[in-house]
Short mmCIF file of N, CA and C in Angstrom, two decimals:
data_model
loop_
_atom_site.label_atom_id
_atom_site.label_comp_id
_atom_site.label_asym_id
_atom_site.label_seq_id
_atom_site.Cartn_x
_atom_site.Cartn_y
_atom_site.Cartn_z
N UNK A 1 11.25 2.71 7.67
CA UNK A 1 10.79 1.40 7.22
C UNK A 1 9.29 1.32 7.45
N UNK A 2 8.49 0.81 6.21
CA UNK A 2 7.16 0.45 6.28
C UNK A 2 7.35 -1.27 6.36
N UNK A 3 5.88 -1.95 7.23
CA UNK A 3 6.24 -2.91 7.10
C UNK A 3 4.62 -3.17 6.67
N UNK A 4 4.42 -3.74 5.47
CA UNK A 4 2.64 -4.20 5.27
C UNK A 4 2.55 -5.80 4.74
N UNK A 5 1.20 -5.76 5.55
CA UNK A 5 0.55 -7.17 5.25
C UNK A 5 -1.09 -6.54 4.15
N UNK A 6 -1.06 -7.93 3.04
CA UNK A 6 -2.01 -7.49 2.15
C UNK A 6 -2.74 -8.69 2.21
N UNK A 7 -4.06 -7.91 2.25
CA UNK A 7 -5.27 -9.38 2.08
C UNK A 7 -4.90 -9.81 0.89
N UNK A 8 -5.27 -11.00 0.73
CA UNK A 8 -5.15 -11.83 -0.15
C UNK A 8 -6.75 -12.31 -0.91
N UNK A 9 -7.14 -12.38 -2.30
CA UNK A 9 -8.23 -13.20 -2.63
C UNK A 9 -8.76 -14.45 -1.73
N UNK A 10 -9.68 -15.15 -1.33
CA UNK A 10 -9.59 -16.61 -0.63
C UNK A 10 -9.23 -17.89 -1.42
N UNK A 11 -9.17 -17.62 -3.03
CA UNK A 11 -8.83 -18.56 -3.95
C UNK A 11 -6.94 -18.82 -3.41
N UNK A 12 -6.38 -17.73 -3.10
CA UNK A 12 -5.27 -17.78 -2.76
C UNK A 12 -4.55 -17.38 -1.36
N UNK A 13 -5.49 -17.65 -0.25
CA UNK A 13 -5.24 -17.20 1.29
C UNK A 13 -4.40 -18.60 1.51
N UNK A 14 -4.08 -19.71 1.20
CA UNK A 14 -3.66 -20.44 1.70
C UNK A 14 -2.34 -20.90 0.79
N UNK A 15 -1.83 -19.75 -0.12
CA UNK A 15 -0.57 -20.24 -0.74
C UNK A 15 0.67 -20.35 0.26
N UNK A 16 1.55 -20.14 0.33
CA UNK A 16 2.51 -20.42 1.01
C UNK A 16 3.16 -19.01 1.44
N UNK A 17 3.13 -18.54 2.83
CA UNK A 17 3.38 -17.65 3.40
C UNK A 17 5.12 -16.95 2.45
N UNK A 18 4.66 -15.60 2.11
CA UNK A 18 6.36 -15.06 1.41
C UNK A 18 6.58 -13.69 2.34
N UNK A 19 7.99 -13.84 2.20
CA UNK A 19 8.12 -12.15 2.59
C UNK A 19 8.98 -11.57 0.92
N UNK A 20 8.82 -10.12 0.90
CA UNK A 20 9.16 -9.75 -0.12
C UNK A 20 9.96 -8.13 0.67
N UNK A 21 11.61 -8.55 0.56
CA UNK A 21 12.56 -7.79 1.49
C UNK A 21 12.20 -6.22 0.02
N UNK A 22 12.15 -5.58 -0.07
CA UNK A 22 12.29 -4.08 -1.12
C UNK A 22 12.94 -3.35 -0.29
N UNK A 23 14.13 -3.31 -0.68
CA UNK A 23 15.01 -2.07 -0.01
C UNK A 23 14.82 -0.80 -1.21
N UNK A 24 15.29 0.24 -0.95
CA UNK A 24 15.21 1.26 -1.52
C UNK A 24 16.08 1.50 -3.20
N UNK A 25 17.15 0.46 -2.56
CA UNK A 25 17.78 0.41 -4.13
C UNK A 25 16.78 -1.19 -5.24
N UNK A 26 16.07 -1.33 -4.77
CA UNK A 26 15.19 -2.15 -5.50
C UNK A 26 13.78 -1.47 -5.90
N UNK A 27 13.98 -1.06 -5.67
CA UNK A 27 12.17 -0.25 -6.10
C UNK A 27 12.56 1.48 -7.26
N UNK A 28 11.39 1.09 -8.38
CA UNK A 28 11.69 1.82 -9.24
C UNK A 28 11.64 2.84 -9.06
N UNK A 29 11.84 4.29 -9.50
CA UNK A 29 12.53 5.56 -9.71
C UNK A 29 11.90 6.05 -10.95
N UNK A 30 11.06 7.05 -10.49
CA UNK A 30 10.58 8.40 -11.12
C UNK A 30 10.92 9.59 -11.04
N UNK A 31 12.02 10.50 -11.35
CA UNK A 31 12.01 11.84 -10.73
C UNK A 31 11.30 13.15 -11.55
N UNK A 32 11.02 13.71 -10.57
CA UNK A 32 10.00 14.80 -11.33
C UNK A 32 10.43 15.91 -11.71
N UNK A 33 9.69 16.59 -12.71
CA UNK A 33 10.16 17.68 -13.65
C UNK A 33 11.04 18.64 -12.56
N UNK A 34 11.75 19.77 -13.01
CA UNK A 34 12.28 20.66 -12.16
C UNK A 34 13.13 20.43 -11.31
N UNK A 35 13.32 18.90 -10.61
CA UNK A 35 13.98 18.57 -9.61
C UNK A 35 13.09 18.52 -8.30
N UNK A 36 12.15 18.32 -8.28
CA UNK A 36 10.75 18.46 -7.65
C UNK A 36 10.90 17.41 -6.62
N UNK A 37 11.26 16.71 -7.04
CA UNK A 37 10.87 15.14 -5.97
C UNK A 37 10.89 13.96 -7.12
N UNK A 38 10.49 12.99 -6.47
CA UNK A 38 10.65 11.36 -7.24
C UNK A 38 9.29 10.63 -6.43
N UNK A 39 9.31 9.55 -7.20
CA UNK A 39 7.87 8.43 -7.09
C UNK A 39 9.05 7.54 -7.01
N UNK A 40 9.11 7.15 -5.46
CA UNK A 40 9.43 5.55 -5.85
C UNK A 40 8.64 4.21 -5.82
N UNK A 41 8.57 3.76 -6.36
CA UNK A 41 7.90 2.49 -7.07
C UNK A 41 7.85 1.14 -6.77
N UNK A 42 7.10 1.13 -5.27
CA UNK A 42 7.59 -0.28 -4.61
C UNK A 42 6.46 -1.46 -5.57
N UNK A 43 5.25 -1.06 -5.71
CA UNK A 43 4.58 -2.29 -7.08
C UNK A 43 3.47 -1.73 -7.87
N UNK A 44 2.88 -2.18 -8.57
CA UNK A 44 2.52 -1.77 -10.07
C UNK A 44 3.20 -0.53 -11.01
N UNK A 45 3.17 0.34 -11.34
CA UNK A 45 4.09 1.35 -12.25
C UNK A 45 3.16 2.60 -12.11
N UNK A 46 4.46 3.46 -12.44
CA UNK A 46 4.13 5.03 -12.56
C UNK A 46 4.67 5.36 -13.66
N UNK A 47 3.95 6.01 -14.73
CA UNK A 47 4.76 6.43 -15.82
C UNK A 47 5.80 5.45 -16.40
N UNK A 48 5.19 3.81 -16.78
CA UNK A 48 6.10 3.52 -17.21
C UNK A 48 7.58 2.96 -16.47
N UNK A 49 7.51 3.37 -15.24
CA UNK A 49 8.91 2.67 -14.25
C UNK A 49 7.69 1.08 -13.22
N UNK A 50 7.90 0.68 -13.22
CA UNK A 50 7.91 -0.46 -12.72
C UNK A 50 8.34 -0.72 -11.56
N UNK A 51 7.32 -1.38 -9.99
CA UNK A 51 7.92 -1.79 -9.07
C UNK A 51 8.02 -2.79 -8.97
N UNK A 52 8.69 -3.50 -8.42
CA UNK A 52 9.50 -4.83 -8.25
C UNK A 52 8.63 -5.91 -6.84
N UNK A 53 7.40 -5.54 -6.58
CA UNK A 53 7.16 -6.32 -5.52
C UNK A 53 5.83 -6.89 -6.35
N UNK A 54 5.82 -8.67 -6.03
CA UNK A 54 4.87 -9.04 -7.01
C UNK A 54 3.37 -9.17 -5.96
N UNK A 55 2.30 -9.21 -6.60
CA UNK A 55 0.66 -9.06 -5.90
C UNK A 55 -0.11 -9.82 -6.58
N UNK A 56 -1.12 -10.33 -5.50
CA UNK A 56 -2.16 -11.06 -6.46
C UNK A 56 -3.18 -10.56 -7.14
N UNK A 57 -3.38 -9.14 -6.55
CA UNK A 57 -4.63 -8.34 -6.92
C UNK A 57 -4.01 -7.17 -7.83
N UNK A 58 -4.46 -6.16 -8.85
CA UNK A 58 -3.45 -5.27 -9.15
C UNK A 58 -3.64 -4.30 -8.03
N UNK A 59 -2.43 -3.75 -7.82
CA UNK A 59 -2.48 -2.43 -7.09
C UNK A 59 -0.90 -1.72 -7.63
N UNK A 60 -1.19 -0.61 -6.98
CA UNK A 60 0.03 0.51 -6.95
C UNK A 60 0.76 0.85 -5.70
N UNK A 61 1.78 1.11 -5.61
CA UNK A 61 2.07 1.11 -3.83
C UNK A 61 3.35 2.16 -4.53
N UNK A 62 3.38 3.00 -3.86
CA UNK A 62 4.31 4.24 -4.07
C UNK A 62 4.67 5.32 -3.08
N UNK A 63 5.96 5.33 -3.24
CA UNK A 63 6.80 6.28 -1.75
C UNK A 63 6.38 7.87 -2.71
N UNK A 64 6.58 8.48 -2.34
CA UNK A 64 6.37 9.69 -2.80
C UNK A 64 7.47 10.69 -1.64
N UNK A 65 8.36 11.34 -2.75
CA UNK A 65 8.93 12.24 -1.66
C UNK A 65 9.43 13.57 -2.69
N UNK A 66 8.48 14.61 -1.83
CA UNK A 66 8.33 15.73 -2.57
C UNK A 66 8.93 16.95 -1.90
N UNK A 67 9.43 17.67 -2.79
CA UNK A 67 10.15 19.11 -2.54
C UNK A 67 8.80 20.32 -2.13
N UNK A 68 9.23 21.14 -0.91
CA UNK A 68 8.54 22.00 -0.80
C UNK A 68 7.28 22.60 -2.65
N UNK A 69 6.03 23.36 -2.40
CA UNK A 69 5.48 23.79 -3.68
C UNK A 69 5.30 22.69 -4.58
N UNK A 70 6.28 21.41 -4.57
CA UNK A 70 5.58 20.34 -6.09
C UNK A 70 4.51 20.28 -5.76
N UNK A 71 3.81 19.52 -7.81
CA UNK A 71 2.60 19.57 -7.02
C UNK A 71 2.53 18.43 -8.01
N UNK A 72 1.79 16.84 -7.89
CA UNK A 72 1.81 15.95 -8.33
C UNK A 72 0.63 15.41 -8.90
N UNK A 73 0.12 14.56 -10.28
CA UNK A 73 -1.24 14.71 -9.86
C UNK A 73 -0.98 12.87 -10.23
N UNK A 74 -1.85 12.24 -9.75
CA UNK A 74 -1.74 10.61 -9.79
C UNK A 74 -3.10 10.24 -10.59
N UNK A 75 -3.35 9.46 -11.18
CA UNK A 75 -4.19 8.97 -11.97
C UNK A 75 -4.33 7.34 -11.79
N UNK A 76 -5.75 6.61 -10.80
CA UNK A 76 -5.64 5.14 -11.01
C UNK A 76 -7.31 5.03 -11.23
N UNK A 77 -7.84 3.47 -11.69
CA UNK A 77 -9.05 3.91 -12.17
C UNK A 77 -10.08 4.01 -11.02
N UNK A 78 -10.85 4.29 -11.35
CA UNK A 78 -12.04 5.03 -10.00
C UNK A 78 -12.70 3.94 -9.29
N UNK A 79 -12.77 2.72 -9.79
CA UNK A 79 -13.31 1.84 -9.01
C UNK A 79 -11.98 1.41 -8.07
N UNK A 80 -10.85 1.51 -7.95
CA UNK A 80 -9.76 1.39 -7.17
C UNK A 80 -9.82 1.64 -5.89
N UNK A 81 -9.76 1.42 -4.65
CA UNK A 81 -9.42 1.89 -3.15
C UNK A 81 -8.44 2.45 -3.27
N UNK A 82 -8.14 3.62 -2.74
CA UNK A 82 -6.50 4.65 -2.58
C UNK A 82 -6.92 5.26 -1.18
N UNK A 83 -5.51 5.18 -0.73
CA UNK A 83 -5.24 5.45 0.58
C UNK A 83 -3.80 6.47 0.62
N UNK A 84 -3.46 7.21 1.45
CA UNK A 84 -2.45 7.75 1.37
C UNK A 84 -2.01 7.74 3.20
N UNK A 85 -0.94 7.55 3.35
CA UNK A 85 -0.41 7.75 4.79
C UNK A 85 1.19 9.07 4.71
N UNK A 86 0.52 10.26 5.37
CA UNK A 86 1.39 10.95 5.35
C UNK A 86 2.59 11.10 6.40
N UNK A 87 3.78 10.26 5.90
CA UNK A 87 5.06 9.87 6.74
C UNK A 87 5.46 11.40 7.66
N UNK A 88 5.96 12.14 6.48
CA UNK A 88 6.70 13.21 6.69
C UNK A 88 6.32 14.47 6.84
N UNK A 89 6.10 16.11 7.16
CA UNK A 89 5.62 16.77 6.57
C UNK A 89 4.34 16.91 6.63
N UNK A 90 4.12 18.21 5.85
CA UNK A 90 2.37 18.62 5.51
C UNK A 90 2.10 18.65 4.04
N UNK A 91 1.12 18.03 3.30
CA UNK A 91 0.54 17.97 2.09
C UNK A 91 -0.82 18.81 2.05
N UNK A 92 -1.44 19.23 0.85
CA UNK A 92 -2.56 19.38 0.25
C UNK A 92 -2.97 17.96 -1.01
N UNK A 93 -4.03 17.59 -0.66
CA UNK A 93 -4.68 16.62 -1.65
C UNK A 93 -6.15 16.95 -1.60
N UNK A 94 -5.97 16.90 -2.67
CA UNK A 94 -7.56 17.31 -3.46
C UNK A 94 -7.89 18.52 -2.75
N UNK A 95 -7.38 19.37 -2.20
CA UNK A 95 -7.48 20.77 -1.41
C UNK A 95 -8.24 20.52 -0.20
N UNK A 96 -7.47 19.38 0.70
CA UNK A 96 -7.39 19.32 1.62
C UNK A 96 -5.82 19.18 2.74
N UNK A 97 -5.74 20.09 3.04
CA UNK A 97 -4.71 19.95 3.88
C UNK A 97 -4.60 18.54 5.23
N UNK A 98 -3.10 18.08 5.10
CA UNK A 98 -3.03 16.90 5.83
C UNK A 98 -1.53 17.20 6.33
N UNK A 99 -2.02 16.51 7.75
CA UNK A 99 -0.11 16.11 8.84
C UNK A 99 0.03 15.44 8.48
N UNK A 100 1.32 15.63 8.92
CA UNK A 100 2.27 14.08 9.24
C UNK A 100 1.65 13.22 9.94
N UNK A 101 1.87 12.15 10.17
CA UNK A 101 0.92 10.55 10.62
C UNK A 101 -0.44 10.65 10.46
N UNK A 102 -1.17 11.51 9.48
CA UNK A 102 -2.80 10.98 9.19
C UNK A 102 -3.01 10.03 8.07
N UNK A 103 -4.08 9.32 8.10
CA UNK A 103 -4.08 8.35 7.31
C UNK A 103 -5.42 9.03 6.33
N UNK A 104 -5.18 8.93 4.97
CA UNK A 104 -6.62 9.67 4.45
C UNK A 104 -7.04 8.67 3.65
N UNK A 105 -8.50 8.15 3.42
CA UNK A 105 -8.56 7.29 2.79
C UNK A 105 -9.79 8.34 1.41
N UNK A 106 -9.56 8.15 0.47
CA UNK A 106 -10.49 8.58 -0.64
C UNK A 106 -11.63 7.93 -1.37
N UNK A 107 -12.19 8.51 -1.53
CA UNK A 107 -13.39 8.66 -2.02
C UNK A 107 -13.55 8.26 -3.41
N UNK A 108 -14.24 6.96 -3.81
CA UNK A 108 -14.05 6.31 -5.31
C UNK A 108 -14.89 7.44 -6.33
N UNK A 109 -14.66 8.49 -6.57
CA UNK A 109 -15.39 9.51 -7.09
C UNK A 109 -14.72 10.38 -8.15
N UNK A 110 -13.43 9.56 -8.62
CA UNK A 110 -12.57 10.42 -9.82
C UNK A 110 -11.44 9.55 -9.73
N UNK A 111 -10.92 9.90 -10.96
CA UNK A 111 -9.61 9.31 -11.38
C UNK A 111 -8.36 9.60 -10.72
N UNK A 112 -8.43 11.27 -10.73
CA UNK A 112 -7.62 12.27 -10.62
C UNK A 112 -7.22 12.91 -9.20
N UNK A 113 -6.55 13.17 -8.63
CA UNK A 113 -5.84 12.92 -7.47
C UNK A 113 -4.72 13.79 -7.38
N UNK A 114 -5.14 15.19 -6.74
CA UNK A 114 -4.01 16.13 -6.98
C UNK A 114 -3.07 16.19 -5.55
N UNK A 115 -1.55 16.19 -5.53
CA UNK A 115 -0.90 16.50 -4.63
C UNK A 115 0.05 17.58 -4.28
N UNK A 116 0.05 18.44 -3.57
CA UNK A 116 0.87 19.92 -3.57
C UNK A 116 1.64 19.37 -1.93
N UNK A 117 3.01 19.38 -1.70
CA UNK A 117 3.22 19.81 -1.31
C UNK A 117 3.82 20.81 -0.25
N UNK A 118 3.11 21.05 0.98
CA UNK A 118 2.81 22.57 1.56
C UNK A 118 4.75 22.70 2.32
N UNK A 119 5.23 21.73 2.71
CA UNK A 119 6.34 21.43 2.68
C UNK A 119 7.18 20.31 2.49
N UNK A 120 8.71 19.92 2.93
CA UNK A 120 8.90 18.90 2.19
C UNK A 120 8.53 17.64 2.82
N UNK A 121 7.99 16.81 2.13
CA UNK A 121 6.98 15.70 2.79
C UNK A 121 7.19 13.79 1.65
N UNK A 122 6.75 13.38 2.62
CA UNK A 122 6.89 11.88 2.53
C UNK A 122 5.40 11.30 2.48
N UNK A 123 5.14 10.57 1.89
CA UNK A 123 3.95 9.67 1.30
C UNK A 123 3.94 9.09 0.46
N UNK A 124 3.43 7.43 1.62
CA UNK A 124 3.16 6.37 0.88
C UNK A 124 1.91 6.49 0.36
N UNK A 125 1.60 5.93 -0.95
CA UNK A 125 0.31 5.56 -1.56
C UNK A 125 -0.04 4.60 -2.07
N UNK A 126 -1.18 3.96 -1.31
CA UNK A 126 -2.06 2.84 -1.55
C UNK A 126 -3.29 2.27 -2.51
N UNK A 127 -3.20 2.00 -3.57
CA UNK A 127 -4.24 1.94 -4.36
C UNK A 127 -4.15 0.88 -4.95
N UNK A 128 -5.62 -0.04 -4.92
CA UNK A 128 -5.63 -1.42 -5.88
C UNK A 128 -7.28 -1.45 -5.98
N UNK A 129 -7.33 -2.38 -6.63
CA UNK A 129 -8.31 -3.16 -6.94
C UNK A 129 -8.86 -3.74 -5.77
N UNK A 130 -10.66 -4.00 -5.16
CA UNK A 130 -11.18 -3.75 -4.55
C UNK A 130 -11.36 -5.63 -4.75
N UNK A 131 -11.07 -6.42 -3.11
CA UNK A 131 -11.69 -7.55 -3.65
C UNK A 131 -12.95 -8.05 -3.57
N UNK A 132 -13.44 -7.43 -2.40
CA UNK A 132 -14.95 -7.48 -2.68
C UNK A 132 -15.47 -9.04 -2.29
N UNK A 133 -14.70 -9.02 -1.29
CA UNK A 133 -14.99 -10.68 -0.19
C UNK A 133 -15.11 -10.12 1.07
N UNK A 134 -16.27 -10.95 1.93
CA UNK A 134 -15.97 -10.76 3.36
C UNK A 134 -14.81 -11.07 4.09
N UNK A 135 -14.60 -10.32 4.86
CA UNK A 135 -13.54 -10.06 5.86
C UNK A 135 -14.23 -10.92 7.52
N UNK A 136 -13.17 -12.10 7.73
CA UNK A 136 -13.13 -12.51 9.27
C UNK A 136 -11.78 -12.28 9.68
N UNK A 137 -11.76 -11.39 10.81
CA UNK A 137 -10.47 -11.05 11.72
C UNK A 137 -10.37 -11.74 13.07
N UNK A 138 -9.26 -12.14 13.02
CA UNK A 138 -8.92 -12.08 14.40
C UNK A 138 -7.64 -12.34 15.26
N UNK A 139 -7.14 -11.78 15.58
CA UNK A 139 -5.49 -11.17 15.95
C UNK A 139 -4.97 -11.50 15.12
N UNK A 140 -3.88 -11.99 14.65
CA UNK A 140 -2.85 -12.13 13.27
C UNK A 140 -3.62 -12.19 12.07
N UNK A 141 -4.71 -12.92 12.12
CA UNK A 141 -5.41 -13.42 11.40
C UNK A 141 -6.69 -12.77 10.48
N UNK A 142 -6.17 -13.23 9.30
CA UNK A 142 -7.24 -12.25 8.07
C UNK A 142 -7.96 -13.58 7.01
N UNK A 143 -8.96 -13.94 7.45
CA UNK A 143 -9.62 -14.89 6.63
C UNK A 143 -11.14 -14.36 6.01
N UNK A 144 -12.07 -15.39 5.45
CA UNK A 144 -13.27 -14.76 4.92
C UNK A 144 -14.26 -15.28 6.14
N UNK A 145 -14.36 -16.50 6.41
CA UNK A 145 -14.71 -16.73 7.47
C UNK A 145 -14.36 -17.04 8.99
N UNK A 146 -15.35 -17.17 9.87
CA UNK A 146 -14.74 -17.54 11.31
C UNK A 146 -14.12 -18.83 11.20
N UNK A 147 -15.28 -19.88 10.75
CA UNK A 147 -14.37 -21.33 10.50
C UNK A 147 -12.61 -21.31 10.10
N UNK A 148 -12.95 -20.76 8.77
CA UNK A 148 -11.34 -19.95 8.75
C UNK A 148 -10.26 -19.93 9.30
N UNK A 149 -10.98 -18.78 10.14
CA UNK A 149 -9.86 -18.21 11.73
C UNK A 149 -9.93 -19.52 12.15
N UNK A 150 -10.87 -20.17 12.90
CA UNK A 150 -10.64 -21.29 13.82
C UNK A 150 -9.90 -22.32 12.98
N UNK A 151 -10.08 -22.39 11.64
CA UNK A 151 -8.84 -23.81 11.38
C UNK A 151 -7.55 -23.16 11.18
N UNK A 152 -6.96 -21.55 10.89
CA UNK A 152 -6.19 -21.04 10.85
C UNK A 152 -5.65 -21.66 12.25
N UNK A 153 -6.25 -20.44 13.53
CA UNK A 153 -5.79 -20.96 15.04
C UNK A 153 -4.79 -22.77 15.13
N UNK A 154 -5.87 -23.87 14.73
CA UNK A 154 -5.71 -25.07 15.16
C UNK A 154 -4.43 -25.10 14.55
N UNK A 155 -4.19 -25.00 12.92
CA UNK A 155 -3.18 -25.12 12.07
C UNK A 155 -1.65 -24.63 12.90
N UNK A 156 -2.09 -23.02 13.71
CA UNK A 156 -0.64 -22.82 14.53
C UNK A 156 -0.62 -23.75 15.15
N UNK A 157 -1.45 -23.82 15.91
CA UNK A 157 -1.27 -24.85 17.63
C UNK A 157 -0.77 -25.92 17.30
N UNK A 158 -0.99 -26.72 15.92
CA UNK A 158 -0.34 -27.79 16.10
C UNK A 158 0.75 -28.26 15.39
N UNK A 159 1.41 -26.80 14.96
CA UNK A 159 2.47 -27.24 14.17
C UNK A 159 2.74 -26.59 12.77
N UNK A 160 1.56 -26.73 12.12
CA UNK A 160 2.03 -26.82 10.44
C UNK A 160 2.51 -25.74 9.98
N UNK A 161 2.77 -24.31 10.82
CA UNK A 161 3.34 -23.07 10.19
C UNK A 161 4.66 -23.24 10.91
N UNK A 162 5.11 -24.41 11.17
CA UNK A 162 6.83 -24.55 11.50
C UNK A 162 6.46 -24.03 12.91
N UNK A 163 7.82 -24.47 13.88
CA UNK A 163 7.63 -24.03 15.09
C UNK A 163 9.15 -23.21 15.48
N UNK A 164 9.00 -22.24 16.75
CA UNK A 164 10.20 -21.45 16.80
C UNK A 164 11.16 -22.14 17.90
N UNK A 165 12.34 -22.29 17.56
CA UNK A 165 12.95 -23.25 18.68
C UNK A 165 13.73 -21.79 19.58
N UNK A 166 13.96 -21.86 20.80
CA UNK A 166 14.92 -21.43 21.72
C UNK A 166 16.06 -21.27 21.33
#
């Protein structure tokens, strides 16, 4: 189980908190030539299959689980952020070799995005559209500004995100 939180635009940081459950039989299905492996498709599309989790920004979010030797190549446009977190296994991307639990983040410098691999391996992939707002953090909390955070903070303390009873 992955569990992710996604920034949000600030036009829409204050819609109404969702969770979006994607179990495995909900998310779309790609399988690859040969018997190679499959793309599964938790949101935006691969080839035409469609994931089922809705976003405010476009992005792609995809399980990837590949047979020893496949070799995959992904295509999103270059101004995009892509990230890959390797679950399972050892990969080659872009002819760099990667473990299991590294996080690689890429380089907005091509479309094209090759994956081999080296055994059988698991990876999620991260890629969207860049929003291009400042970032204020602070513990739970992902706003543009500090004010933000601080009316975020007050908003728990006094209630308005529901409270947890005993």
């Amino acid at each position: 189980m992955v569990q992710l939180w996604v920034n949000l635009p600030a036009a829409y940081k204050m819609s109404p908190p969702k969770y979006q459950e994607i179990t495995k039989e909900k998310m779309g299905r790609y399988n690859l030539e040969n018997n190679s492996g499959e793309v599964e498709v938790i949101a935006g599309n691969y080839k035409d299959v469609k994931g089922p989790a809705s976003t405010f920004t476009p992005m792609h979010l995809y399980k990837l689980r590949l047979k020893k030797d496949a070799n995959l190549e992904l295509n999103f446009p270059i101004d995009y952020n892509t990230a890959m977190l390797i679950i399972e296994g050892q990969a080659t991307i872009n002819n760099a070799k990667v473990q299991a639990d590294h996080f690689v983040l890429l380089k907005n410098d091509g479309e094209k995005i090759e994956v081999t691999a080296n055994e059988e391996v698991i990876i999620l992939v991260l890629s969207g559209e860049p929003i291009n707002e400042p970032i204020a953090q602070y513990g739970p909390f992902l706003m543009n500004t500090w004010e933000e955070i601080e009316q975020a903070i007050d908003d728990v303390n006094s209630g308005k995100f529901g409270v947890l009873e005993d």
